[in-house]
Amino acid sequence: MDGVTVRWETLDLHTAQPFGIARWTHSTYPRTFVTFEQGGLTGRGEAAPNAFYGETGATVEAVLPLLADALTDGWDWDGLHERLLARMPLGHPSVKCALEMAAAEWAARAAGVPVWRLLGLSPSPLPESSFTVSLGPLEDMRRQAREAAARGQGVLKVKLGTAQDEQIVEALREEAPDVALRVDANAAWTRPQAKRLLAVLAVARVELVEQPLAAGDLEGHAELRRLARVPLVADESLHHVSDVPALAEAFDGVNLKLAKLGGPLQALRALRLARAHRMQVMIGCMIESSLGIAAAAHLAGLCDWADLDGALLLADDPFTGLSWTAGRLERPAGTGWGVERR
């Protein structure tokens, strides 16, 4: 279509302190920001690659020139999805996410409404977001929990996957006795470890456990689910919308991240599929700017849990406009995604 342009730039975003999970610890995160322009209006998206899903900053830069011209019309969302799949059926979900985000925002701006309104979603309140305590020395984790609780964070999520997991859970519950506590093992536990830790998690009043076992171990998760007194939530086991039905017997819920599912419209499809299979839903994120977090927030009112602290962990968020009161995120205001470049 005439008058259409797609451009992008990559920035290195930095966390305020090193962010660790069971697989790695990083402080620098390359993020690519896509701008789609048509008829004098623009829409924006963010590619937040994750190596677990086969992406890096380098793959994003390599693939975007091959996929960018699939975005030809901001209203043609189905056509965009079909063209992206035709060119690259597998992989590169964060690139597809950035393009889909840009199309959705362009259309919302053309209509003069927020994206959630364009999608016909309810204006219901957003669930309180967790704030992540990243893996590190025990005293550092204690400090993170203590400071978060003092700021008024009502929900903490702790990253686990070490030989000290039991001590970490007990220490954080001691530092923050009144917060809701969630656990994310990032697929690091064995079946015997997970079974042993269930009792510890119950005593600590843990609200949910995210991805305790390896991504492909659905049998182990199903067995663990029969023993657990807390919900089990799939993250690394969920790569595509079509994965949801197979996870329903092994997990109580799913963690939807736009950057791993290919965009907000794909996450909405996964959400509705999860509900059809009587699953609970978390809306999650990568380490992302407020642009990526805002896009996820537009779906958060449909979810049971939110884990949208990615931008709060940054020292150099390039976008502004999200309004937080501790872990309470207000629904983004204004047209499109509701954030602006600093």
GROMACS .gro file of N, CA and C in nm, residues 126-285:
model
  480
  126LEU      N    1  -0.720  -0.373   3.689
  126LEU     CA    2  -0.608  -0.463   3.662
  126LEU      C    3  -0.566  -0.532   3.791
  127PRO      N    4  -0.531  -0.660   3.785
  127PRO     CA    5  -0.479  -0.727   3.905
  127PRO      C    6  -0.345  -0.666   3.945
  128GLU      N    7  -0.316  -0.667   4.074
  128GLU     CA    8  -0.191  -0.612   4.122
  128GLU      C    9  -0.074  -0.693   4.066
  129SER      N   10   0.026  -0.624   4.016
  129SER     CA   11   0.142  -0.692   3.959
  129SER      C   12   0.239  -0.735   4.067
  130SER      N   13   0.301  -0.849   4.045
  130SER     CA   14   0.411  -0.890   4.132
  130SER      C   15   0.535  -0.807   4.100
  131PHE      N   16   0.627  -0.803   4.196
  131PHE     CA   17   0.759  -0.743   4.177
  131PHE      C   18   0.860  -0.853   4.201
  132THR      N   19   0.957  -0.868   4.109
  132THR     CA   20   1.045  -0.983   4.110
  132THR      C   21   1.167  -0.962   4.198
  133VAL      N   22   1.193  -1.060   4.282
  133VAL     CA   23   1.319  -1.070   4.356
  133VAL      C   24   1.408  -1.163   4.276
  134SER      N   25   1.512  -1.107   4.215
  134SER     CA   26   1.595  -1.188   4.126
  134SER      C   27   1.696  -1.269   4.205
  135LEU      N   28   1.745  -1.374   4.142
  135LEU     CA   29   1.841  -1.463   4.207
  135LEU      C   30   1.974  -1.393   4.231
  136GLY      N   31   2.032  -1.422   4.346
  136GLY     CA   32   2.162  -1.366   4.382
  136GLY      C   33   2.199  -1.414   4.520
  137PRO      N   34   2.301  -1.355   4.582
  137PRO     CA   35   2.335  -1.390   4.720
  137PRO      C   36   2.214  -1.370   4.812
  138LEU      N   37   2.202  -1.456   4.911
  138LEU     CA   38   2.083  -1.455   4.997
  138LEU      C   39   2.060  -1.319   5.060
  139GLU      N   40   2.164  -1.253   5.105
  139GLU     CA   41   2.146  -1.122   5.169
  139GLU      C   42   2.095  -1.019   5.070
  140ASP      N   43   2.138  -1.028   4.944
  140ASP     CA   44   2.085  -0.938   4.842
  140ASP      C   45   1.936  -0.963   4.818
  141MET      N   46   1.897  -1.090   4.818
  141MET     CA   47   1.756  -1.122   4.799
  141MET      C   48   1.673  -1.076   4.918
  142ARG      N   49   1.726  -1.091   5.036
  142ARG     CA   50   1.658  -1.038   5.155
  142ARG      C   51   1.636  -0.887   5.141
  143ARG      N   52   1.740  -0.818   5.099
  143ARG     CA   53   1.730  -0.673   5.085
  143ARG      C   54   1.625  -0.635   4.981
  144GLN      N   55   1.626  -0.704   4.866
  144GLN     CA   56   1.526  -0.675   4.763
  144GLN      C   57   1.385  -0.690   4.817
  145ALA      N   58   1.360  -0.799   4.890
  145ALA     CA   59   1.227  -0.823   4.945
  145ALA      C   60   1.190  -0.717   5.048
  146ARG      N   61   1.284  -0.684   5.134
  146ARG     CA   62   1.258  -0.585   5.239
  146ARG      C   63   1.226  -0.449   5.179
  147GLU      N   64   1.303  -0.408   5.078
  147GLU     CA   65   1.281  -0.278   5.016
  147GLU      C   66   1.149  -0.275   4.938
  148ALA      N   67   1.117  -0.385   4.870
  148ALA     CA   68   0.992  -0.390   4.794
  148ALA      C   69   0.872  -0.382   4.888
  149ALA      N   70   0.877  -0.455   4.997
  149ALA     CA   71   0.766  -0.450   5.094
  149ALA      C   72   0.753  -0.311   5.153
  150ALA      N   73   0.865  -0.244   5.181
  150ALA     CA   74   0.861  -0.109   5.237
  150ALA      C   75   0.801  -0.009   5.138
  151ARG      N   76   0.816  -0.034   5.008
  151ARG     CA   77   0.756   0.053   4.906
  151ARG      C   78   0.607   0.029   4.890
  152GLY      N   79   0.555  -0.075   4.953
  152GLY     CA   80   0.414  -0.105   4.941
  152GLY      C   81   0.379  -0.211   4.840
  153GLN      N   82   0.480  -0.282   4.788
  153GLN     CA   83   0.451  -0.392   4.696
  153GLN      C   84   0.375  -0.501   4.772
  154GLY      N   85   0.258  -0.537   4.721
  154GLY     CA   86   0.177  -0.637   4.789
  154GLY      C   87   0.199  -0.778   4.741
  155VAL      N   88   0.271  -0.793   4.628
  155VAL     CA   89   0.296  -0.925   4.569
  155VAL      C   90   0.442  -0.932   4.526
  156LEU      N   91   0.513  -1.033   4.576
  156LEU     CA   92   0.652  -1.056   4.534
  156LEU      C   93   0.661  -1.190   4.462
  157LYS      N   94   0.743  -1.193   4.357
  157LYS     CA   95   0.775  -1.318   4.289
  157LYS      C   96   0.923  -1.344   4.305
  158VAL      N   97   0.959  -1.460   4.356
  158VAL     CA   98   1.098  -1.490   4.380
  158VAL      C   99   1.147  -1.593   4.278
  159LYS      N  100   1.262  -1.563   4.218
  159LYS     CA  101   1.326  -1.655   4.126
  159LYS      C  102   1.405  -1.759   4.206
  160LEU      N  103   1.383  -1.886   4.172
  160LEU     CA  104   1.452  -1.995   4.239
  160LEU      C  105   1.524  -2.082   4.136
  161GLY      N  106   1.583  -2.192   4.185
  161GLY     CA  107   1.658  -2.282   4.099
  161GLY      C  108   1.800  -2.299   4.147
  162THR      N  109   1.817  -2.301   4.282
  162THR     CA  110   1.950  -2.315   4.342
  162THR      C  111   1.945  -2.423   4.449
  163ALA      N  112   2.061  -2.452   4.507
  163ALA     CA  113   2.067  -2.546   4.620
  163ALA      C  114   2.014  -2.483   4.748
  164GLN      N  115   1.988  -2.353   4.745
  164GLN     CA  116   1.941  -2.281   4.863
  164GLN      C  117   1.793  -2.245   4.858
  165ASP      N  118   1.719  -2.307   4.771
  165ASP     CA  119   1.582  -2.262   4.749
  165ASP      C  120   1.499  -2.261   4.878
  166GLU      N  121   1.512  -2.364   4.959
  166GLU     CA  122   1.434  -2.368   5.083
  166GLU      C  123   1.469  -2.250   5.173
  167GLN      N  124   1.598  -2.222   5.188
  167GLN     CA  125   1.640  -2.110   5.272
  167GLN      C  126   1.593  -1.976   5.214
  168ILE      N  127   1.593  -1.965   5.081
  168ILE     CA  128   1.549  -1.840   5.017
  168ILE      C  129   1.402  -1.813   5.047
  169VAL      N  130   1.319  -1.914   5.028
  169VAL     CA  131   1.175  -1.897   5.054
  169VAL      C  132   1.151  -1.859   5.200
  170GLU      N  133   1.216  -1.928   5.289
  170GLU     CA  134   1.198  -1.898   5.431
  170GLU      C  135   1.247  -1.758   5.466
  171ALA      N  136   1.360  -1.716   5.408
  171ALA     CA  137   1.415  -1.584   5.436
  171ALA      C  138   1.324  -1.473   5.382
  172LEU      N  139   1.271  -1.492   5.263
  172LEU     CA  140   1.185  -1.389   5.207
  172LEU      C  141   1.053  -1.378   5.280
  173ARG      N  142   1.000  -1.493   5.324
  173ARG     CA  143   0.878  -1.487   5.402
  173ARG      C  144   0.903  -1.415   5.536
  174GLU      N  145   1.022  -1.433   5.589
  174GLU     CA  146   1.059  -1.364   5.713
  174GLU      C  147   1.072  -1.213   5.691
  175GLU      N  148   1.132  -1.174   5.579
  175GLU     CA  149   1.150  -1.032   5.550
  175GLU      C  150   1.019  -0.962   5.514
  176ALA      N  151   0.929  -1.034   5.450
  176ALA     CA  152   0.804  -0.974   5.402
  176ALA      C  153   0.688  -1.065   5.441
  177PRO      N  154   0.653  -1.068   5.569
  177PRO     CA  155   0.555  -1.167   5.617
  177PRO      C  156   0.414  -1.147   5.564
  178ASP      N  157   0.381  -1.026   5.520
  178ASP     CA  158   0.242  -0.996   5.486
  178ASP      C  159   0.215  -0.990   5.335
  179VAL      N  160   0.318  -1.005   5.251
  179VAL     CA  161   0.295  -0.996   5.107
  179VAL      C  162   0.250  -1.131   5.052
  180ALA      N  163   0.182  -1.127   4.938
  180ALA     CA  164   0.158  -1.250   4.862
  180ALA      C  165   0.290  -1.290   4.796
  181LEU      N  166   0.326  -1.417   4.809
  181LEU     CA  167   0.455  -1.464   4.760
  181LEU      C  168   0.434  -1.567   4.650
  182ARG      N  169   0.497  -1.544   4.536
  182ARG     CA  170   0.493  -1.637   4.424
  182ARG      C  171   0.634  -1.688   4.395
  183VAL      N  172   0.643  -1.807   4.340
  183VAL     CA  173   0.771  -1.872   4.315
  183VAL      C  174   0.783  -1.903   4.167
  184ASP      N  175   0.901  -1.876   4.109
  184ASP     CA  176   0.928  -1.908   3.969
  184ASP      C  177   1.060  -1.984   3.962
  185ALA      N  178   1.052  -2.113   3.930
  185ALA     CA  179   1.172  -2.195   3.922
  185ALA      C  180   1.238  -2.192   3.784
  186ASN      N  181   1.171  -2.131   3.684
  186ASN     CA  182   1.227  -2.123   3.549
  186ASN      C  183   1.279  -2.258   3.499
  187ALA      N  184   1.198  -2.362   3.524
  187ALA     CA  185   1.223  -2.497   3.470
  187ALA      C  186   1.349  -2.563   3.528
  188ALA      N  187   1.392  -2.521   3.648
  188ALA     CA  188   1.522  -2.564   3.699
  188ALA      C  189   1.516  -2.684   3.793
  189TRP      N  190   1.398  -2.723   3.841
  189TRP     CA  191   1.391  -2.831   3.940
  189TRP      C  192   1.379  -2.967   3.872
  190THR      N  193   1.428  -3.068   3.941
  190THR     CA  194   1.399  -3.206   3.905
  190THR      C  195   1.267  -3.244   3.974
  191ARG      N  196   1.212  -3.357   3.934
  191ARG     CA  197   1.089  -3.402   3.999
  191ARG      C  198   1.108  -3.423   4.149
  192PRO      N  199   1.217  -3.492   4.194
  192PRO     CA  200   1.234  -3.509   4.340
  192PRO      C  201   1.249  -3.375   4.413
  193GLN      N  202   1.323  -3.280   4.354
  193GLN     CA  203   1.335  -3.149   4.418
  193GLN      C  204   1.200  -3.082   4.433
  194ALA      N  205   1.123  -3.084   4.327
  194ALA     CA  206   0.994  -3.016   4.330
  194ALA      C  207   0.902  -3.078   4.435
  195LYS      N  208   0.899  -3.210   4.442
  195LYS     CA  209   0.814  -3.276   4.540
  195LYS      C  210   0.858  -3.240   4.682
  196ARG      N  211   0.989  -3.235   4.705
  196ARG     CA  212   1.039  -3.203   4.838
  196ARG      C  213   1.005  -3.060   4.878
  197LEU      N  214   1.007  -2.969   4.780
  197LEU     CA  215   0.985  -2.828   4.811
  197LEU      C  216   0.838  -2.792   4.827
  198LEU      N  217   0.747  -2.881   4.784
  198LEU     CA  218   0.605  -2.849   4.795
  198LEU      C  219   0.565  -2.819   4.939
  199ALA      N  220   0.617  -2.897   5.033
  199ALA     CA  221   0.582  -2.875   5.174
  199ALA      C  222   0.636  -2.741   5.222
  200VAL      N  223   0.757  -2.706   5.179
  200VAL     CA  224   0.815  -2.577   5.217
  200VAL      C  225   0.729  -2.463   5.163
  201LEU      N  226   0.684  -2.475   5.040
  201LEU     CA  227   0.603  -2.370   4.978
  201LEU      C  228   0.468  -2.356   5.048
  202ALA      N  229   0.413  -2.466   5.092
  202ALA     CA  230   0.285  -2.461   5.162
  202ALA      C  231   0.299  -2.388   5.295
  203VAL      N  232   0.405  -2.419   5.368
  203VAL     CA  233   0.428  -2.352   5.497
  203VAL      C  234   0.449  -2.202   5.477
  204ALA      N  235   0.516  -2.166   5.369
  204ALA     CA  236   0.543  -2.025   5.339
  204ALA      C  237   0.425  -1.953   5.276
  205ARG      N  238   0.313  -2.022   5.261
  205ARG     CA  239   0.191  -1.963   5.204
  205ARG      C  240   0.216  -1.906   5.064
  206VAL      N  241   0.287  -1.983   4.983
  206VAL     CA  242   0.315  -1.942   4.845
  206VAL      C  243   0.186  -1.948   4.765
  207GLU      N  244   0.162  -1.845   4.685
  207GLU     CA  245   0.036  -1.831   4.611
  207GLU      C  246   0.032  -1.917   4.485
  208LEU      N  247   0.145  -1.930   4.416
  208LEU     CA  248   0.152  -2.012   4.296
  208LEU      C  249   0.297  -2.046   4.268
  209VAL      N  250   0.316  -2.150   4.185
  209VAL     CA  251   0.450  -2.191   4.143
  209VAL      C  252   0.454  -2.191   3.991
  210GLU      N  253   0.550  -2.118   3.938
  210GLU     CA  254   0.563  -2.104   3.794
  210GLU      C  255   0.673  -2.197   3.742
  211GLN      N  256   0.639  -2.279   3.646
  211GLN     CA  257   0.729  -2.365   3.570
  211GLN      C  258   0.833  -2.436   3.659
  212PRO      N  259   0.790  -2.529   3.744
  212PRO     CA  260   0.887  -2.596   3.830
  212PRO      C  261   0.982  -2.690   3.756
  213LEU      N  262   0.934  -2.758   3.650
  213LEU     CA  263   1.014  -2.861   3.584
  213LEU      C  264   1.049  -2.820   3.441
  214ALA      N  265   1.127  -2.903   3.375
  214ALA     CA  266   1.167  -2.874   3.238
  214ALA      C  267   1.047  -2.854   3.147
  215ALA      N  268   1.065  -2.773   3.045
  215ALA     CA  269   0.954  -2.732   2.960
  215ALA      C  270   0.879  -2.850   2.899
  216GLY      N  271   0.953  -2.954   2.857
  216GLY     CA  272   0.889  -3.066   2.791
  216GLY      C  273   0.834  -3.173   2.883
  217ASP      N  274   0.851  -3.158   3.013
  217ASP     CA  275   0.810  -3.263   3.108
  217ASP      C  276   0.665  -3.242   3.152
  218LEU      N  277   0.572  -3.262   3.061
  218LEU     CA  278   0.431  -3.246   3.094
  218LEU      C  279   0.384  -3.357   3.188
  219GLU      N  280   0.438  -3.477   3.171
  219GLU     CA  281   0.401  -3.588   3.259
  219GLU      C  282   0.442  -3.556   3.403
  220GLY      N  283   0.563  -3.504   3.420
  220GLY     CA  284   0.608  -3.469   3.553
  220GLY      C  285   0.526  -3.357   3.614
  221HIS      N  286   0.489  -3.259   3.533
  221HIS     CA  287   0.405  -3.150   3.584
  221HIS      C  288   0.267  -3.200   3.625
  222ALA      N  289   0.212  -3.292   3.545
  222ALA     CA  290   0.081  -3.347   3.579
  222ALA      C  291   0.088  -3.423   3.712
  223GLU      N  292   0.196  -3.499   3.731
  223GLU     CA  293   0.214  -3.571   3.858
  223GLU      C  294   0.230  -3.473   3.974
  224LEU      N  295   0.308  -3.369   3.951
  224LEU     CA  296   0.329  -3.269   4.056
  224LEU      C  297   0.199  -3.195   4.088
  225ARG      N  298   0.121  -3.170   3.986
  225ARG     CA  299  -0.005  -3.099   4.007
  225ARG      C  300  -0.098  -3.177   4.098
  226ARG      N  301  -0.095  -3.309   4.087
  226ARG     CA  302  -0.181  -3.392   4.173
  226ARG      C  303  -0.140  -3.383   4.320
  227LEU      N  304  -0.012  -3.350   4.345
  227LEU     CA  305   0.039  -3.342   4.482
  227LEU      C  306   0.033  -3.202   4.539
  228ALA      N  307   0.035  -3.102   4.453
  228ALA     CA  308   0.053  -2.964   4.497
  228ALA      C  309  -0.074  -2.906   4.556
  229ARG      N  310  -0.055  -2.821   4.656
  229ARG     CA  311  -0.167  -2.745   4.713
  229ARG      C  312  -0.167  -2.601   4.664
  230VAL      N  313  -0.080  -2.572   4.570
  230VAL     CA  314  -0.076  -2.439   4.508
  230VAL      C  315  -0.087  -2.457   4.356
  231PRO      N  316  -0.141  -2.358   4.286
  231PRO     CA  317  -0.152  -2.369   4.140
  231PRO      C  318  -0.015  -2.375   4.074
  232LEU      N  319  -0.006  -2.457   3.969
  232LEU     CA  320   0.113  -2.464   3.885
  232LEU      C  321   0.084  -2.388   3.755
  233VAL      N  322   0.176  -2.299   3.719
  233VAL     CA  323   0.156  -2.211   3.603
  233VAL      C  324   0.265  -2.237   3.499
  234ALA      N  325   0.225  -2.260   3.376
  234ALA     CA  326   0.319  -2.286   3.267
  234ALA      C  327   0.374  -2.157   3.210
  235ASP      N  328   0.506  -2.152   3.194
  235ASP     CA  329   0.569  -2.041   3.122
  235ASP      C  330   0.654  -2.096   3.009
  236GLU      N  331   0.770  -2.153   3.042
  236GLU     CA  332   0.858  -2.207   2.938
  236GLU      C  333   0.794  -2.319   2.858
  237SER      N  334   0.693  -2.387   2.911
  237SER     CA  335   0.623  -2.492   2.836
  237SER      C  336   0.530  -2.437   2.730
  238LEU      N  337   0.504  -2.307   2.734
  238LEU     CA  338   0.412  -2.244   2.640
  238LEU      C  339   0.491  -2.159   2.540
  239HIS      N  340   0.497  -2.205   2.416
  239HIS     CA  341   0.566  -2.131   2.310
  239HIS      C  342   0.468  -2.072   2.209
  240HIS      N  343   0.358  -2.141   2.183
  240HIS     CA  344   0.266  -2.102   2.077
  240HIS      C  345   0.123  -2.110   2.130
  241VAL      N  346   0.034  -2.036   2.067
  241VAL     CA  347  -0.107  -2.042   2.104
  241VAL      C  348  -0.157  -2.185   2.101
  242SER      N  349  -0.114  -2.262   2.003
  242SER     CA  350  -0.162  -2.399   1.986
  242SER      C  351  -0.115  -2.493   2.096
  243ASP      N  352  -0.019  -2.449   2.181
  243ASP     CA  353   0.028  -2.533   2.291
  243ASP      C  354  -0.073  -2.541   2.405
  244VAL      N  355  -0.163  -2.446   2.414
  244VAL     CA  356  -0.247  -2.434   2.534
  244VAL      C  357  -0.326  -2.560   2.565
  245PRO      N  358  -0.398  -2.622   2.471
  245PRO     CA  359  -0.477  -2.741   2.508
  245PRO      C  360  -0.395  -2.853   2.570
  246ALA      N  361  -0.274  -2.873   2.521
  246ALA     CA  362  -0.190  -2.983   2.573
  246ALA      C  363  -0.143  -2.957   2.715
  247LEU      N  364  -0.147  -2.831   2.759
  247LEU     CA  365  -0.100  -2.796   2.893
  247LEU      C  366  -0.209  -2.807   2.999
  248ALA      N  367  -0.333  -2.823   2.957
  248ALA     CA  368  -0.445  -2.815   3.050
  248ALA      C  369  -0.444  -2.924   3.157
  249GLU      N  370  -0.391  -3.043   3.127
  249GLU     CA  371  -0.387  -3.149   3.225
  249GLU      C  372  -0.267  -3.138   3.319
  250ALA      N  373  -0.164  -3.067   3.274
  250ALA     CA  374  -0.040  -3.060   3.351
  250ALA      C  375  -0.029  -2.935   3.438
  251PHE      N  376  -0.105  -2.831   3.405
  251PHE     CA  377  -0.094  -2.703   3.474
  251PHE      C  378  -0.233  -2.649   3.508
  252ASP      N  379  -0.235  -2.567   3.612
  252ASP     CA  380  -0.359  -2.496   3.648
  252ASP      C  381  -0.375  -2.367   3.569
  253GLY      N  382  -0.264  -2.311   3.523
  253GLY     CA  383  -0.270  -2.184   3.453
  253GLY      C  384  -0.155  -2.167   3.356
  254VAL      N  385  -0.159  -2.059   3.281
  254VAL     CA  386  -0.055  -2.027   3.183
  254VAL      C  387  -0.011  -1.883   3.202
  255ASN      N  388   0.118  -1.859   3.174
  255ASN     CA  389   0.173  -1.725   3.176
  255ASN      C  390   0.187  -1.678   3.033
  256LEU      N  391   0.111  -1.575   2.996
  256LEU     CA  392   0.110  -1.523   2.860
  256LEU      C  393   0.206  -1.406   2.850
  257LYS      N  394   0.303  -1.416   2.762
  257LYS     CA  395   0.396  -1.307   2.734
  257LYS      C  396   0.387  -1.274   2.586
  258LEU      N  397   0.360  -1.148   2.557
  258LEU     CA  398   0.340  -1.108   2.419
  258LEU      C  399   0.461  -1.141   2.332
  259ALA      N  400   0.581  -1.122   2.388
  259ALA     CA  401   0.703  -1.139   2.309
  259ALA      C  402   0.732  -1.284   2.275
  260LYS      N  403   0.675  -1.379   2.349
  260LYS     CA  404   0.699  -1.520   2.314
  260LYS      C  405   0.584  -1.578   2.232
  261LEU      N  406   0.467  -1.513   2.232
  261LEU     CA  407   0.352  -1.565   2.160
  261LEU      C  408   0.331  -1.498   2.024
  262GLY      N  409   0.403  -1.388   2.000
  262GLY     CA  410   0.393  -1.324   1.870
  262GLY      C  411   0.308  -1.200   1.867
  263GLY      N  412   0.270  -1.148   1.985
  263GLY     CA  413   0.198  -1.021   1.986
  263GLY      C  414   0.074  -1.022   2.071
  264PRO      N  415   0.012  -0.904   2.087
  264PRO     CA  416  -0.105  -0.892   2.174
  264PRO      C  417  -0.228  -0.967   2.123
  265LEU      N  418  -0.245  -0.972   1.993
  265LEU     CA  419  -0.361  -1.042   1.938
  265LEU      C  420  -0.346  -1.193   1.955
  266GLN      N  421  -0.221  -1.241   1.943
  266GLN     CA  422  -0.197  -1.384   1.966
  266GLN      C  423  -0.213  -1.417   2.115
  267ALA      N  424  -0.168  -1.328   2.202
  267ALA     CA  425  -0.187  -1.351   2.346
  267ALA      C  426  -0.335  -1.353   2.382
  268LEU      N  427  -0.413  -1.268   2.317
  268LEU     CA  428  -0.557  -1.269   2.343
  268LEU      C  429  -0.620  -1.400   2.297
  269ARG      N  430  -0.574  -1.454   2.185
  269ARG     CA  431  -0.622  -1.585   2.139
  269ARG      C  432  -0.587  -1.693   2.241
  270ALA      N  433  -0.463  -1.689   2.291
  270ALA     CA  434  -0.420  -1.788   2.390
  270ALA      C  435  -0.500  -1.775   2.519
  271LEU      N  436  -0.530  -1.653   2.558
  271LEU     CA  437  -0.608  -1.629   2.680
  271LEU      C  438  -0.747  -1.692   2.668
  272ARG      N  439  -0.811  -1.669   2.557
  272ARG     CA  440  -0.947  -1.723   2.539
  272ARG      C  441  -0.944  -1.875   2.528
  273LEU      N  442  -0.839  -1.929   2.468
  273LEU     CA  443  -0.825  -2.074   2.460
  273LEU      C  444  -0.802  -2.133   2.599
  274ALA      N  445  -0.722  -2.065   2.680
  274ALA     CA  446  -0.698  -2.112   2.816
  274ALA      C  447  -0.828  -2.112   2.897
  275ARG      N  448  -0.906  -2.008   2.883
  275ARG     CA  449  -1.035  -2.003   2.954
  275ARG      C  450  -1.127  -2.115   2.910
  276ALA      N  451  -1.124  -2.147   2.780
  276ALA     CA  452  -1.207  -2.256   2.730
  276ALA      C  453  -1.166  -2.389   2.791
  277HIS      N  454  -1.041  -2.400   2.834
  277HIS     CA  455  -0.991  -2.522   2.899
  277HIS      C  456  -0.986  -2.508   3.051
  278ARG      N  457  -1.060  -2.410   3.102
  278ARG     CA  458  -1.077  -2.388   3.246
  278ARG      C  459  -0.943  -2.362   3.317
  279MET      N  460  -0.857  -2.292   3.251
  279MET     CA  461  -0.727  -2.259   3.309
  279MET      C  462  -0.726  -2.115   3.359
  280GLN      N  463  -0.647  -2.090   3.463
  280GLN     CA  464  -0.624  -1.955   3.508
  280GLN      C  465  -0.517  -1.891   3.420
  281VAL      N  466  -0.510  -1.758   3.426
  281VAL     CA  467  -0.423  -1.686   3.333
  281VAL      C  468  -0.343  -1.579   3.406
  282MET      N  469  -0.213  -1.579   3.379
  282MET     CA  470  -0.124  -1.471   3.421
  282MET      C  471  -0.081  -1.395   3.297
  283ILE      N  472  -0.076  -1.263   3.306
  283ILE     CA  473  -0.015  -1.184   3.200
  283ILE      C  474   0.124  -1.147   3.248
  284GLY      N  475   0.226  -1.185   3.170
  284GLY     CA  476   0.364  -1.165   3.212
  284GLY      C  477   0.441  -1.079   3.114
  285CYS      N  478   0.572  -1.076   3.132
  285CYS     CA  479   0.656  -0.990   3.048
  285CYS      C  480   0.799  -1.040   3.050
   0.00000   0.00000   0.00000
